[in-house]
Coordinates of C-alpha atoms in Angstrom, one line a residue:
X1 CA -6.7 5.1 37.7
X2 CA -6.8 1.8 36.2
X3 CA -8.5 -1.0 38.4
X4 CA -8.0 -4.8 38.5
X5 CA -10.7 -5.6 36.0
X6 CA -8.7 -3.4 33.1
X7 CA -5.0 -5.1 34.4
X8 CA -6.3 -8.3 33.8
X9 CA -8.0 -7.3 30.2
X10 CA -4.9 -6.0 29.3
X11 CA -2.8 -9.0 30.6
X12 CA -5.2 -11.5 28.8
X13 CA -4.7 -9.5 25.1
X14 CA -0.8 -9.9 26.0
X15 CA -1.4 -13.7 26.3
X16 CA -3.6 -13.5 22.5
X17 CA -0.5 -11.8 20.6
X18 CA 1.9 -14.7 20.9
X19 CA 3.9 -15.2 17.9
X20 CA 3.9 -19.3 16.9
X21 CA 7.5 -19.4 16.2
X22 CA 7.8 -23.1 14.7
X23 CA 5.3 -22.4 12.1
X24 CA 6.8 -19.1 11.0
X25 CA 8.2 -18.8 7.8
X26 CA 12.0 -18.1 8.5
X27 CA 12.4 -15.0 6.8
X28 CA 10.1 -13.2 9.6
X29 CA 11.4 -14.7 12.2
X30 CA 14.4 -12.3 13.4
X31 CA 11.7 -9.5 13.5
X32 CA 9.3 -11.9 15.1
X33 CA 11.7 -12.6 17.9
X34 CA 12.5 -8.6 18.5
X35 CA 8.9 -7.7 18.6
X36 CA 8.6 -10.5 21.5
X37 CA 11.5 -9.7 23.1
X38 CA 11.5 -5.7 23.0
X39 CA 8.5 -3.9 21.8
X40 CA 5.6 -5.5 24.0
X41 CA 6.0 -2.6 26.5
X42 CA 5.1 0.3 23.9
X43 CA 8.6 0.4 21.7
X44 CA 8.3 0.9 18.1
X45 CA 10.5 0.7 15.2
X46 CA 11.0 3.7 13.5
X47 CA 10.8 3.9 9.5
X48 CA 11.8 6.8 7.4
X49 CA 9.6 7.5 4.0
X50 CA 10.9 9.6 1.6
X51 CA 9.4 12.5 -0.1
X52 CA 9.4 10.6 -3.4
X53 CA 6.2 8.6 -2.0
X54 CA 4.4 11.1 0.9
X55 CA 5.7 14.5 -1.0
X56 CA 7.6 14.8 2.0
X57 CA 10.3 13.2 3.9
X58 CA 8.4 11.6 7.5
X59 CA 8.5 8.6 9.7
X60 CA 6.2 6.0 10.3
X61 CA 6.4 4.1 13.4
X62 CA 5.3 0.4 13.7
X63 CA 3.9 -1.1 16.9
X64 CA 4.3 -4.9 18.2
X65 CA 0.4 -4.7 17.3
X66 CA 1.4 -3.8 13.9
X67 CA 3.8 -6.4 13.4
X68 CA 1.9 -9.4 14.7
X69 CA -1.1 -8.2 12.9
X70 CA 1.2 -8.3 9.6
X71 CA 3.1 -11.4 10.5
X72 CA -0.3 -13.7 11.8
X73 CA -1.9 -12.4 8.3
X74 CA -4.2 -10.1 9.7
X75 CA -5.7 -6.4 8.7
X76 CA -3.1 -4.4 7.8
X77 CA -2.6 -0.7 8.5
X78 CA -1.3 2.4 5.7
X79 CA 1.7 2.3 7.8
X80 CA 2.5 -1.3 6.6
X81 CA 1.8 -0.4 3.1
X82 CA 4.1 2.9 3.3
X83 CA 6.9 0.3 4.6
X84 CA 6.4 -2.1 1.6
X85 CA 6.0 0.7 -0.6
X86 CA 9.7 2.0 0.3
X87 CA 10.8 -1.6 0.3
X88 CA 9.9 -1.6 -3.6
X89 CA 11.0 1.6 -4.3
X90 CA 14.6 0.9 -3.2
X91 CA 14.3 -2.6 -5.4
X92 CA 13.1 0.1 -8.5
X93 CA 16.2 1.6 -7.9
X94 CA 18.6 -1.1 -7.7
X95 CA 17.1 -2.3 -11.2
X96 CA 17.3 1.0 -12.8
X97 CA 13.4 1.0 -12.8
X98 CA 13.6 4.2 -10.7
X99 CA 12.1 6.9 -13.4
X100 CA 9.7 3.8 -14.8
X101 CA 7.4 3.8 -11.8
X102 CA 6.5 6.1 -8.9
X103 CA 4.7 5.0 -5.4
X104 CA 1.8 7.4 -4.1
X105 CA 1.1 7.1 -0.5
X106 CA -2.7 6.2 0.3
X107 CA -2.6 8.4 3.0
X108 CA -2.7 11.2 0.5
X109 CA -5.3 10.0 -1.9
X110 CA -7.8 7.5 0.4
X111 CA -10.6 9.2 1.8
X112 CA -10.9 9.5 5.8
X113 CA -14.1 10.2 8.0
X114 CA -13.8 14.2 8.4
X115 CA -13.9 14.8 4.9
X116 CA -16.7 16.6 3.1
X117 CA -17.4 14.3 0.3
X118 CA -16.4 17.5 -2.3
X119 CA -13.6 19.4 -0.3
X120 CA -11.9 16.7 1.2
X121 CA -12.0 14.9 -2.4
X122 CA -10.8 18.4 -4.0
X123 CA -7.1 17.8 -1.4
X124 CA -7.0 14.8 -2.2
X125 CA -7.2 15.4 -6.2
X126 CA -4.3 18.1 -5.3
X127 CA -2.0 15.5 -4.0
X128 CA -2.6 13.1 -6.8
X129 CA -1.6 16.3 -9.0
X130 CA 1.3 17.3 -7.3
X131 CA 3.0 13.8 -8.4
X132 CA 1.7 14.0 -12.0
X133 CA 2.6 17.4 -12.8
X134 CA 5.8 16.8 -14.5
X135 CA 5.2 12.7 -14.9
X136 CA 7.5 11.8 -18.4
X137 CA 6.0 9.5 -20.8
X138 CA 6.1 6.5 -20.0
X139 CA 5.7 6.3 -16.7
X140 CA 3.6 4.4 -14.1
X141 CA 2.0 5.5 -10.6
X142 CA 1.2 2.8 -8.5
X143 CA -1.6 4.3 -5.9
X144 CA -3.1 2.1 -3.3
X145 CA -6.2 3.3 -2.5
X146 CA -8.9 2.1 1.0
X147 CA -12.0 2.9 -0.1
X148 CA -13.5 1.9 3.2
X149 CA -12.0 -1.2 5.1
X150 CA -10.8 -2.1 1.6
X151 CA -8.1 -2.2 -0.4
X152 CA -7.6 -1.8 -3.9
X153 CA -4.7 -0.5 -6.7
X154 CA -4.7 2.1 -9.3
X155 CA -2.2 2.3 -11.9
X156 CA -2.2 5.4 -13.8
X157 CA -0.8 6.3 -16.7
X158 CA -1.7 10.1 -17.1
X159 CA 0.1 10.3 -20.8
X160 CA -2.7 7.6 -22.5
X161 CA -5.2 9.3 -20.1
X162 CA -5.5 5.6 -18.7
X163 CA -6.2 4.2 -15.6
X164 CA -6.6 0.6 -14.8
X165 CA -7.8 -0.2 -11.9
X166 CA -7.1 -3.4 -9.7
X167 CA -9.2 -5.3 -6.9
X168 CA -8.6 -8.3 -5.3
X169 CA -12.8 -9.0 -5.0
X170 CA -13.4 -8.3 -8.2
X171 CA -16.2 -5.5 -7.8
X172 CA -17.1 -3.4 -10.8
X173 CA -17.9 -0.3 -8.2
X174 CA -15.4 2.5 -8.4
X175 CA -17.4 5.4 -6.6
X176 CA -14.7 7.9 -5.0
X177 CA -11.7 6.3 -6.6
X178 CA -13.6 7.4 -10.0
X179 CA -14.1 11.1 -9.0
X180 CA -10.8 11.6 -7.3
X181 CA -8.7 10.1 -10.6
X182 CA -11.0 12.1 -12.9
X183 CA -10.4 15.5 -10.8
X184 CA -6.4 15.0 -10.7
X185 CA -5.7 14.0 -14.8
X186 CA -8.3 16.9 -15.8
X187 CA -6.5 19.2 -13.8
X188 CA -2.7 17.4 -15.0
X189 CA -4.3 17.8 -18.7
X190 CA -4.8 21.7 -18.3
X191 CA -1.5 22.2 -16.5
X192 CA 0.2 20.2 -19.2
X193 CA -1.4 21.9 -22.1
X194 CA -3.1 17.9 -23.1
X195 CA -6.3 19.4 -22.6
X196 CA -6.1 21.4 -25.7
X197 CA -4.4 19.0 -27.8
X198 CA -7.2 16.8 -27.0
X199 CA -11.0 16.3 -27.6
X200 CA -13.0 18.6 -25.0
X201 CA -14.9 15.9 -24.4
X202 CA -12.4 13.1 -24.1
X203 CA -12.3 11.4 -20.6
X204 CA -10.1 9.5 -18.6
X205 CA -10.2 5.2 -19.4
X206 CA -11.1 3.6 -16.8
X207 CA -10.2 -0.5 -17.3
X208 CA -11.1 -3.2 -14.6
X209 CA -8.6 -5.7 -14.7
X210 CA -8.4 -8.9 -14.0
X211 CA -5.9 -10.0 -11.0
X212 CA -5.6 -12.8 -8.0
X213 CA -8.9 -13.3 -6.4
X214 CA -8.8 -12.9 -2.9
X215 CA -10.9 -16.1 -1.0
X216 CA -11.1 -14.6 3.0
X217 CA -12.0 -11.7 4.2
X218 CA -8.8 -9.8 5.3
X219 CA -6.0 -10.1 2.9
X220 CA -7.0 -7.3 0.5
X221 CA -4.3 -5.6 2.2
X222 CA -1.4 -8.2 1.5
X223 CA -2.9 -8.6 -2.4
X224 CA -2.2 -4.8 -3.0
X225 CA 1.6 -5.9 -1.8
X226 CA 1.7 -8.4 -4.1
X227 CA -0.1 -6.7 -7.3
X228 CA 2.9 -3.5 -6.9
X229 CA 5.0 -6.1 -6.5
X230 CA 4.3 -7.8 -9.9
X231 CA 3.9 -5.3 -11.6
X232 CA 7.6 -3.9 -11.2
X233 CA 9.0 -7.4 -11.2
X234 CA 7.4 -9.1 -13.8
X235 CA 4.7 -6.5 -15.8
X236 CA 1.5 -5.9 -15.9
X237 CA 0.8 -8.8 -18.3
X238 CA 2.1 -11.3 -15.7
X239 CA -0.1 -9.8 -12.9
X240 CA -3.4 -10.1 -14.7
X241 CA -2.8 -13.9 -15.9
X242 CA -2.6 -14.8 -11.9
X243 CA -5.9 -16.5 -10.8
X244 CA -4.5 -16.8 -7.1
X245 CA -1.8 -16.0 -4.3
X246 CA -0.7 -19.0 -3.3
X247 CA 0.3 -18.9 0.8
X248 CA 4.1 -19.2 -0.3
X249 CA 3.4 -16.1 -2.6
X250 CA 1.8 -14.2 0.5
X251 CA 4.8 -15.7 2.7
X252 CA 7.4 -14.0 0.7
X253 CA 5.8 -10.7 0.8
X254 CA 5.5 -11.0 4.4
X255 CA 9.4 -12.3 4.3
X256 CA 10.4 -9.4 2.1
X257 CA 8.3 -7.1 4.7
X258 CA 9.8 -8.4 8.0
X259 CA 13.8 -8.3 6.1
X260 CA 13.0 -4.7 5.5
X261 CA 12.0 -4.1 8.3
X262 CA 14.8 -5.0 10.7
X263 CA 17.1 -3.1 8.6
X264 CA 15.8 -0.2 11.3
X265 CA 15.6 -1.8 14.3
X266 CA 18.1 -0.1 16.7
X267 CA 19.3 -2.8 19.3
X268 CA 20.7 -0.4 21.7
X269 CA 16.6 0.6 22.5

């Protein structure tokens, strides 16, 4: 049973989540407008990932939450990674970038609150592996990872036994993101034979590199978006001499985002 005092909580967060519409970039605005007009009573949009980035083929489904939160430049959810992620993917593709780089779903690789620090980090090695295993030289893994209300980017490259590692604060810590990347290419260099060829005691490069400093609290989320999507566009090179994202930069990201988007909305819902 849900009594007055709850009705009227819930009407007052349905007054918070307006969307200002004349100072909305225009590129978000058709998906702006749908979310106002037909998902504010529980409909979502329906997004299929391929098994290219969750090892799988699955849906993710977006909420009008989701999309203002994204929209208003707010905390972002894995789902609205795995969305941008697919949006870059098909943009690989259309560039003939498609065997250069590969997109690993965070859900696979970021640790969650049920996990034993050394089994659930031992799964989450396994997924990492299961992309490597038959990587060709040459090529990239882009890997967002949360490490706890955080994001940050990996970029792997398992042939130079090489990972450089990307966050938008600028932390030297590593922790779990250290283990779990350490785990997956000792395991890819035993399955691949590399362990032999190389020194027994030979270990993984780590490299903190430099990349847009984020200046608030919440858009670690959006930078991740925009370091994958330097790095395809323009190279690593061009990433790492970026002091900043300006607001246009995070605008088009968004713009990009929202386009995408729509591209599933169903109308007849």
């Amino acid at each position: 049973m849900i009594d007055s005092r709850t009705e009227v909580q819930q009407g007052a967060q349905e007054q918070k989540l307006v969307f200002d519409f004349n100072n909305m970039n225009r590129a978000m605005r058709p998906l702006a407008y749908y979310a106002h007009s037909s998902m504010r009573q529980g409909n979502q949009i329906e997004v299929p990932i391929p098994y290219t980035i969750m090892g799988f083929d699955m849906p993710v489904f977006l909420s009008f939450e989701d999309i203002y939160e994204f929209i208003n430049l707010q905390k972002i959810s894995a789902n609205c990674i795995l969305v941008y992620m697919r949006y870059l993917e098909e943009l690989c593709r259309i560039n003939g970038q498609a065997e250069k780089f590969v997109f690993v779903s965070p859900s696979l690789i970021s640790p969650v609150r049920t996990d034993t620090e050394d089994a659930g980090r031992r799964e989450r090695a396994d997924n990492l592996l299961s992309f490597l295993r038959d990587a060709p030289k040459e090529r990239l893994y882009l890997v967002p990872h949360n490490r706890g209300r955080h994001w940050v980017l990996g970029v792997i490259d398992p042939w130079e036994d090489l990972v450089l590692y990307f966050d938008p604060l600028r932390e030297k810590k590593r922790d779990d993101f250290t283990e779990l990347m350490n785990m997956a290419l000792a395991d890819w260099k035993i399955t691949t034979g590399e362990g032999i060829r190389r020194r027994q005691d030979c270990k993984t490069k780590f490299s903190n590199r430099p990349c847009p400093l984020q200046e608030g609290s919440v858009e670690c989320g959006y930078f991740i978006l925009g370091f994958m999507r330097d790095i395809v566009l323009n190279g690593i090179d061009a990433l790492e001499s970026k002091q900043f994202y300006t607001s246009e930069d995070l605008d088009l990201i968004r713009g990009e985002w929202s386009a995408h988007v729509m591209e599933f909305v169903n109308y007849d819902v």
